[in-house]
Amino acid sequence: MSDQRAGSAEQLRAVGLRVTAPRLATLDWLVGHPHATAEQVADGVRRRLGSVSTQAIYDVLHACTQTGLLRRIEPAGHPARYETRTRDNHHHLVCRRCGRTEDVDCVIGDAPCLEPGTTAGFLVDEAEVVFWGLCPNCTGG
């Protein structure tokens, strides 16, 4: 078993999930293809394993998101995307035209939008920021 697959198997066991071929293939594929849609994940997993149902992929994505192995982001007007970068509070750049998504480390410096004027009694533990624009491919740059 490769180091990546062994690491994925350990991660699955650590959160109480059974180690299955679709789960391993999904986690392994997402390491190299962050911000993939469920459809993209399904295509990648099928290339690796052969026949895997779309429902099985959705089940894997849901279980891994619920246990914190994956993060699901939902940019407005675009399909949900999944990534394995879950242990920090980072943000995203999203292209309005093609949907390309890139990670952005936490905002540095004066960022008043990250401090709500009121919390209405909420215990705030995270801020989600999405920066919108056009990627270099869509601007011709």
GROMACS .gro file of C-alpha atoms in nm:
model
  141
    1MET     CA    1   0.000   0.000   0.000
    2SER     CA    2   0.142   0.344  -0.094
    3ASP     CA    3   0.219   0.600   0.176
    4GLN     CA    4  -0.077   0.814   0.062
    5ARG     CA    5  -0.320   0.522   0.070
    6ALA     CA    6  -0.187   0.411   0.410
    7GLY     CA    7  -0.236   0.766   0.538
    8SER     CA    8  -0.590   0.776   0.402
    9ALA     CA    9  -0.669   0.440   0.562
   10GLU     CA   10  -0.541   0.568   0.897
   11GLN     CA   11  -0.751   0.884   0.863
   12LEU     CA   12  -1.064   0.682   0.792
   13ARG     CA   13  -1.007   0.454   1.090
   14ALA     CA   14  -0.931   0.750   1.317
   15VAL     CA   15  -1.278   0.896   1.255
   16GLY     CA   16  -1.454   0.560   1.285
   17LEU     CA   17  -1.516   0.494   0.915
   18ARG     CA   18  -1.454   0.159   0.749
   19VAL     CA   19  -1.172   0.151   0.498
   20THR     CA   20  -1.327   0.083   0.157
   21ALA     CA   21  -1.191   0.115  -0.195
   22PRO     CA   22  -1.426   0.404  -0.288
   23ARG     CA   23  -1.334   0.596   0.029
   24LEU     CA   24  -0.962   0.546  -0.028
   25ALA     CA   25  -0.987   0.638  -0.394
   26THR     CA   26  -1.193   0.949  -0.316
   27LEU     CA   27  -0.952   1.081  -0.052
   28ASP     CA   28  -0.648   0.998  -0.263
   29TRP     CA   29  -0.795   1.161  -0.573
   30LEU     CA   30  -0.893   1.480  -0.389
   31VAL     CA   31  -0.537   1.527  -0.259
   32GLY     CA   32  -0.428   1.592  -0.617
   33HIS     CA   33  -0.750   1.761  -0.730
   34PRO     CA   34  -0.866   2.003  -0.461
   35HIS     CA   35  -1.194   2.192  -0.508
   36ALA     CA   36  -1.341   1.916  -0.725
   37THR     CA   37  -1.714   1.876  -0.775
   38ALA     CA   38  -1.887   1.548  -0.693
   39GLU     CA   39  -1.906   1.475  -1.066
   40GLN     CA   40  -1.531   1.532  -1.107
   41VAL     CA   41  -1.460   1.311  -0.805
   42ALA     CA   42  -1.683   1.036  -0.949
   43ASP     CA   43  -1.502   1.052  -1.284
   44GLY     CA   44  -1.161   1.035  -1.114
   45VAL     CA   45  -1.261   0.746  -0.887
   46ARG     CA   46  -1.413   0.553  -1.178
   47ARG     CA   47  -1.088   0.588  -1.375
   48ARG     CA   48  -0.910   0.431  -1.079
   49LEU     CA   49  -1.162   0.165  -0.971
   50GLY     CA   50  -1.389   0.104  -1.266
   51SER     CA   51  -1.762   0.097  -1.197
   52VAL     CA   52  -1.869   0.296  -0.889
   53SER     CA   53  -2.219   0.438  -0.858
   54THR     CA   54  -2.277   0.810  -0.834
   55GLN     CA   55  -2.471   0.749  -0.511
   56ALA     CA   56  -2.170   0.569  -0.362
   57ILE     CA   57  -1.954   0.874  -0.435
   58TYR     CA   58  -2.211   1.107  -0.276
   59ASP     CA   59  -2.223   0.876   0.028
   60VAL     CA   60  -1.842   0.884   0.059
   61LEU     CA   61  -1.830   1.262   0.023
   62HIS     CA   62  -2.104   1.303   0.283
   63ALA     CA   63  -1.945   1.066   0.536
   64CYS     CA   64  -1.601   1.218   0.495
   65THR     CA   65  -1.739   1.571   0.524
   66GLN     CA   66  -1.942   1.483   0.835
   67THR     CA   67  -1.634   1.338   1.005
   68GLY     CA   68  -1.408   1.630   0.911
   69LEU     CA   69  -1.189   1.449   0.659
   70LEU     CA   70  -1.321   1.670   0.379
   71ARG     CA   71  -1.445   2.027   0.361
   72ARG     CA   72  -1.740   2.113   0.139
   73ILE     CA   73  -1.755   2.463  -0.002
   74GLU     CA   74  -2.056   2.597  -0.187
   75PRO     CA   75  -1.977   2.907  -0.394
   76ALA     CA   76  -2.303   3.079  -0.490
   77GLY     CA   77  -2.420   2.976  -0.837
   78HIS     CA   78  -2.165   2.694  -0.863
   79PRO     CA   79  -2.178   2.325  -0.765
   80ALA     CA   80  -2.042   2.223  -0.426
   81ARG     CA   81  -1.672   2.149  -0.421
   82TYR     CA   82  -1.467   1.928  -0.191
   83GLU     CA   83  -1.116   1.953  -0.053
   84THR     CA   84  -0.891   1.773   0.193
   85ARG     CA   85  -0.753   2.095   0.348
   86THR     CA   86  -0.964   2.096   0.663
   87ARG     CA   87  -0.742   2.179   0.959
   88ASP     CA   88  -0.721   2.556   0.910
   89ASN     CA   89  -0.949   2.851   0.848
   90HIS     CA   90  -0.855   2.942   0.493
   91HIS     CA   91  -1.062   3.117   0.229
   92HIS     CA   92  -1.116   3.085  -0.146
   93LEU     CA   93  -1.087   3.273  -0.474
   94VAL     CA   94  -1.360   3.172  -0.721
   95CYS     CA   95  -1.379   3.262  -1.089
   96ARG     CA   96  -1.723   3.395  -1.177
   97ARG     CA   97  -1.703   3.253  -1.529
   98CYS     CA   98  -1.548   2.903  -1.511
   99GLY     CA   99  -1.571   2.829  -1.137
  100ARG     CA  100  -1.197   2.771  -1.089
  101THR     CA  101  -1.133   2.778  -0.715
  102GLU     CA  102  -0.806   2.844  -0.535
  103ASP     CA  103  -0.711   2.852  -0.169
  104VAL     CA  104  -0.625   3.180   0.001
  105ASP     CA  105  -0.467   3.183   0.344
  106CYS     CA  106  -0.651   3.377   0.614
  107VAL     CA  107  -0.689   3.750   0.559
  108ILE     CA  108  -0.399   3.937   0.717
  109GLY     CA  109  -0.413   4.287   0.861
  110ASP     CA  110  -0.714   4.504   0.926
  111ALA     CA  111  -1.015   4.294   0.830
  112PRO     CA  112  -1.325   4.448   0.988
  113CYS     CA  113  -1.556   4.223   0.786
  114LEU     CA  114  -1.429   3.928   0.992
  115GLU     CA  115  -1.548   4.085   1.319
  116PRO     CA  116  -1.928   4.095   1.327
  117GLY     CA  117  -2.084   4.412   1.469
  118THR     CA  118  -2.310   4.191   1.678
  119THR     CA  119  -2.315   3.820   1.743
  120ALA     CA  120  -2.682   3.798   1.849
  121GLY     CA  121  -2.572   3.556   2.118
  122PHE     CA  122  -2.381   3.328   1.877
  123LEU     CA  123  -2.045   3.188   1.978
  124VAL     CA  124  -1.859   3.263   1.653
  125ASP     CA  125  -1.578   3.018   1.578
  126GLU     CA  126  -1.514   3.066   1.207
  127ALA     CA  127  -1.551   3.316   0.924
  128GLU     CA  128  -1.599   3.203   0.565
  129VAL     CA  129  -1.481   3.445   0.299
  130VAL     CA  130  -1.506   3.399  -0.076
  131PHE     CA  131  -1.323   3.638  -0.309
  132TRP     CA  132  -1.490   3.659  -0.652
  133GLY     CA  133  -1.336   3.761  -0.981
  134LEU     CA  134  -1.205   3.622  -1.309
  135CYS     CA  135  -0.916   3.377  -1.325
  136PRO     CA  136  -0.621   3.434  -1.561
  137ASN     CA  137  -0.764   3.187  -1.819
  138CYS     CA  138  -1.093   3.376  -1.834
  139THR     CA  139  -0.928   3.720  -1.861
  140GLY     CA  140  -0.686   3.601  -2.128
  141GLY     CA  141  -0.391   3.665  -1.894
   0.00000   0.00000   0.00000
